[in-house]
Amino acid sequence: MSRLLHPHFQLFLTVAFITVSEVFLKRGADATAPEDHGWLGLASLALPEVWLGALLLALSAITWIFVVRAMPLYRAFTLCSVIHVTIPLCSWLFLGDQISIVRWAGITLVLAGIWVIARPASRIEERA
């Protein structure tokens, strides 16, 4: 059970829940006709994809609490920024969205930033 509560596993779950929830929310939003959206787009609330996306967002909040209890917020937040990679990749793979060369460059920069922050932190954890 302790492995399931490990902060890095909880961080992985947070990122996975957020990524999958955004894909489901987008699919739900796209499934309703534009004229049904109205001012708030409430017609989308009738779709199971939207509710599943909302449930996954709620689960991500729970796992995020485990993460921030166990590690400094600056590190947790930086590592969680991998969603700026996972969401575009999943939207490309599962929704058919196009990713421009500028976006690919941005994804590369995000990954480099995460590596810069995570590498010294992992060295400190290895010594402890």
mmCIF file with all atom_site columns, N, CA and C in Angstrom, residues 1 13 26 37 44 46 53-54 56 65 68 72 78-79 82 87 92-93 95-96 99 104-105 107-108 125:
data_model
loop_
_atom_site.group_PDB
_atom_site.id
_atom_site.type_symbol
_atom_site.label_atom_id
_atom_site.label_alt_id
_atom_site.label_comp_id
_atom_site.label_asym_id
_atom_site.label_entity_id
_atom_site.label_seq_id
_atom_site.pdbx_PDB_ins_code
_atom_site.Cartn_x
_atom_site.Cartn_y
_atom_site.Cartn_z
_atom_site.occupancy
_atom_site.B_iso_or_equiv
_atom_site.pdbx_formal_charge
_atom_site.auth_seq_id
_atom_site.auth_comp_id
_atom_site.auth_asym_id
_atom_site.auth_atom_id
_atom_site.pdbx_PDB_model_num
ATOM 1  N N  . MET A 1 1   ? 0.817   -1.202 0.000   1.00 0.00 ? 1   MET A N  1
ATOM 2  C CA . MET A 1 1   ? 0.000   0.000  0.000   1.00 0.00 ? 1   MET A CA 1
ATOM 3  C C  . MET A 1 1   ? 0.857   1.260  0.000   1.00 0.00 ? 1   MET A C  1
ATOM 4  N N  . LEU A 1 13  ? -0.403  9.813  -11.109 1.00 0.00 ? 13  LEU A N  1
ATOM 5  C CA . LEU A 1 13  ? -1.856  9.697  -11.179 1.00 0.00 ? 13  LEU A CA 1
ATOM 6  C C  . LEU A 1 13  ? -2.509  11.050 -11.435 1.00 0.00 ? 13  LEU A C  1
ATOM 7  N N  . LYS A 1 26  ? -13.209 17.471 -23.752 1.00 0.00 ? 26  LYS A N  1
ATOM 8  C CA . LYS A 1 26  ? -13.195 17.966 -25.135 1.00 0.00 ? 26  LYS A CA 1
ATOM 9  C C  . LYS A 1 26  ? -14.126 17.142 -26.021 1.00 0.00 ? 26  LYS A C  1
ATOM 10 N N  . HIS A 1 37  ? -24.989 24.727 -27.669 1.00 0.00 ? 37  HIS A N  1
ATOM 11 C CA . HIS A 1 37  ? -24.091 25.156 -26.597 1.00 0.00 ? 37  HIS A CA 1
ATOM 12 C C  . HIS A 1 37  ? -24.673 26.312 -25.787 1.00 0.00 ? 37  HIS A C  1
ATOM 13 N N  . SER A 1 44  ? -23.814 20.151 -22.950 1.00 0.00 ? 44  SER A N  1
ATOM 14 C CA . SER A 1 44  ? -22.754 19.149 -22.803 1.00 0.00 ? 44  SER A CA 1
ATOM 15 C C  . SER A 1 44  ? -22.855 18.383 -21.491 1.00 0.00 ? 44  SER A C  1
ATOM 16 N N  . ALA A 1 46  ? -25.209 16.790 -20.362 1.00 0.00 ? 46  ALA A N  1
ATOM 17 C CA . ALA A 1 46  ? -26.009 15.584 -20.515 1.00 0.00 ? 46  ALA A CA 1
ATOM 18 C C  . ALA A 1 46  ? -25.180 14.393 -20.991 1.00 0.00 ? 46  ALA A C  1
ATOM 19 N N  . GLY A 1 53  ? -15.070 13.109 -17.313 1.00 0.00 ? 53  GLY A N  1
ATOM 20 C CA . GLY A 1 53  ? -14.003 14.095 -17.230 1.00 0.00 ? 53  GLY A CA 1
ATOM 21 C C  . GLY A 1 53  ? -14.029 14.842 -15.907 1.00 0.00 ? 53  GLY A C  1
ATOM 22 N N  . ALA A 1 54  ? -15.225 15.218 -15.456 1.00 0.00 ? 54  ALA A N  1
ATOM 23 C CA . ALA A 1 54  ? -15.350 15.918 -14.171 1.00 0.00 ? 54  ALA A CA 1
ATOM 24 C C  . ALA A 1 54  ? -14.935 15.016 -13.011 1.00 0.00 ? 54  ALA A C  1
ATOM 25 N N  . LEU A 1 56  ? -12.775 12.552 -13.118 1.00 0.00 ? 56  LEU A N  1
ATOM 26 C CA . LEU A 1 56  ? -11.312 12.434 -13.155 1.00 0.00 ? 56  LEU A CA 1
ATOM 27 C C  . LEU A 1 56  ? -10.632 13.700 -12.628 1.00 0.00 ? 56  LEU A C  1
ATOM 28 N N  . ILE A 1 65  ? -3.421  16.489 -3.522  1.00 0.00 ? 65  ILE A N  1
ATOM 29 C CA . ILE A 1 65  ? -3.253  16.748 -2.088  1.00 0.00 ? 65  ILE A CA 1
ATOM 30 C C  . ILE A 1 65  ? -2.185  15.835 -1.499  1.00 0.00 ? 65  ILE A C  1
ATOM 31 N N  . VAL A 1 68  ? 1.308   17.332 -2.668  1.00 0.00 ? 68  VAL A N  1
ATOM 32 C CA . VAL A 1 68  ? 1.805   18.552 -2.029  1.00 0.00 ? 68  VAL A CA 1
ATOM 33 C C  . VAL A 1 68  ? 2.042   18.371 -0.538  1.00 0.00 ? 68  VAL A C  1
ATOM 34 N N  . PRO A 1 72  ? 7.897   19.649 -1.678  1.00 0.00 ? 72  PRO A N  1
ATOM 35 C CA . PRO A 1 72  ? 7.731   21.108 -1.789  1.00 0.00 ? 72  PRO A CA 1
ATOM 36 C C  . PRO A 1 72  ? 6.852   21.467 -2.987  1.00 0.00 ? 72  PRO A C  1
ATOM 37 N N  . THR A 1 78  ? 6.213   22.130 -10.684 1.00 0.00 ? 78  THR A N  1
ATOM 38 C CA . THR A 1 78  ? 7.067   22.032 -11.871 1.00 0.00 ? 78  THR A CA 1
ATOM 39 C C  . THR A 1 78  ? 6.937   20.663 -12.524 1.00 0.00 ? 78  THR A C  1
ATOM 40 N N  . LEU A 1 79  ? 6.965   19.610 -11.716 1.00 0.00 ? 79  LEU A N  1
ATOM 41 C CA . LEU A 1 79  ? 6.837   18.266 -12.275 1.00 0.00 ? 79  LEU A CA 1
ATOM 42 C C  . LEU A 1 79  ? 5.455   18.038 -12.880 1.00 0.00 ? 79  LEU A C  1
ATOM 43 N N  . VAL A 1 82  ? 4.232   18.660 -16.681 1.00 0.00 ? 82  VAL A N  1
ATOM 44 C CA . VAL A 1 82  ? 4.318   17.691 -17.770 1.00 0.00 ? 82  VAL A CA 1
ATOM 45 C C  . VAL A 1 82  ? 2.961   17.561 -18.474 1.00 0.00 ? 82  VAL A C  1
ATOM 46 N N  . ILE A 1 87  ? -1.120  16.535 -22.544 1.00 0.00 ? 87  ILE A N  1
ATOM 47 C CA . ILE A 1 87  ? -2.395  16.937 -23.138 1.00 0.00 ? 87  ILE A CA 1
ATOM 48 C C  . ILE A 1 87  ? -2.268  17.176 -24.645 1.00 0.00 ? 87  ILE A C  1
ATOM 49 N N  . TRP A 1 92  ? -3.455  15.096 -29.953 1.00 0.00 ? 92  TRP A N  1
ATOM 50 C CA . TRP A 1 92  ? -2.960  14.731 -31.283 1.00 0.00 ? 92  TRP A CA 1
ATOM 51 C C  . TRP A 1 92  ? -3.297  13.269 -31.595 1.00 0.00 ? 92  TRP A C  1
ATOM 52 N N  . LEU A 1 93  ? -3.034  12.376 -30.606 1.00 0.00 ? 93  LEU A N  1
ATOM 53 C CA . LEU A 1 93  ? -3.249  10.952 -30.824 1.00 0.00 ? 93  LEU A CA 1
ATOM 54 C C  . LEU A 1 93  ? -4.723  10.552 -30.877 1.00 0.00 ? 93  LEU A C  1
ATOM 55 N N  . LEU A 1 95  ? -7.633  12.813 -30.577 1.00 0.00 ? 95  LEU A N  1
ATOM 56 C CA . LEU A 1 95  ? -8.626  13.744 -31.092 1.00 0.00 ? 95  LEU A CA 1
ATOM 57 C C  . LEU A 1 95  ? -8.299  14.240 -32.493 1.00 0.00 ? 95  LEU A C  1
ATOM 58 N N  . GLY A 1 96  ? -7.118  13.912 -32.977 1.00 0.00 ? 96  GLY A N  1
ATOM 59 C CA . GLY A 1 96  ? -6.736  14.328 -34.319 1.00 0.00 ? 96  GLY A CA 1
ATOM 60 C C  . GLY A 1 96  ? -6.312  15.777 -34.425 1.00 0.00 ? 96  GLY A C  1
ATOM 61 N N  . ILE A 1 99  ? -0.471  19.640 -34.271 1.00 0.00 ? 99  ILE A N  1
ATOM 62 C CA . ILE A 1 99  ? 0.485   20.338 -33.415 1.00 0.00 ? 99  ILE A CA 1
ATOM 63 C C  . ILE A 1 99  ? 1.513   21.005 -34.330 1.00 0.00 ? 99  ILE A C  1
ATOM 64 N N  . TRP A 1 104 ? 5.649   22.013 -30.903 1.00 0.00 ? 104 TRP A N  1
ATOM 65 C CA . TRP A 1 104 ? 6.626   20.952 -30.636 1.00 0.00 ? 104 TRP A CA 1
ATOM 66 C C  . TRP A 1 104 ? 7.864   21.536 -29.958 1.00 0.00 ? 104 TRP A C  1
ATOM 67 N N  . ALA A 1 105 ? 8.282   22.710 -30.404 1.00 0.00 ? 105 ALA A N  1
ATOM 68 C CA . ALA A 1 105 ? 9.428   23.372 -29.762 1.00 0.00 ? 105 ALA A CA 1
ATOM 69 C C  . ALA A 1 105 ? 9.098   23.717 -28.312 1.00 0.00 ? 105 ALA A C  1
ATOM 70 N N  . ILE A 1 107 ? 6.944   22.150 -26.390 1.00 0.00 ? 107 ILE A N  1
ATOM 71 C CA . ILE A 1 107 ? 6.926   20.878 -25.654 1.00 0.00 ? 107 ILE A CA 1
ATOM 72 C C  . ILE A 1 107 ? 8.343   20.477 -25.274 1.00 0.00 ? 107 ILE A C  1
ATOM 73 N N  . THR A 1 108 ? 9.267   20.657 -26.199 1.00 0.00 ? 108 THR A N  1
ATOM 74 C CA . THR A 1 108 ? 10.678  20.348 -25.922 1.00 0.00 ? 108 THR A CA 1
ATOM 75 C C  . THR A 1 108 ? 11.210  21.224 -24.801 1.00 0.00 ? 108 THR A C  1
ATOM 76 N N  . GLU A 1 125 ? 17.396  13.459 -3.127  1.00 0.00 ? 125 GLU A N  1
ATOM 77 C CA . GLU A 1 125 ? 16.650  12.338 -2.580  1.00 0.00 ? 125 GLU A CA 1
ATOM 78 C C  . GLU A 1 125 ? 17.490  11.075 -2.519  1.00 0.00 ? 125 GLU A C  1
#
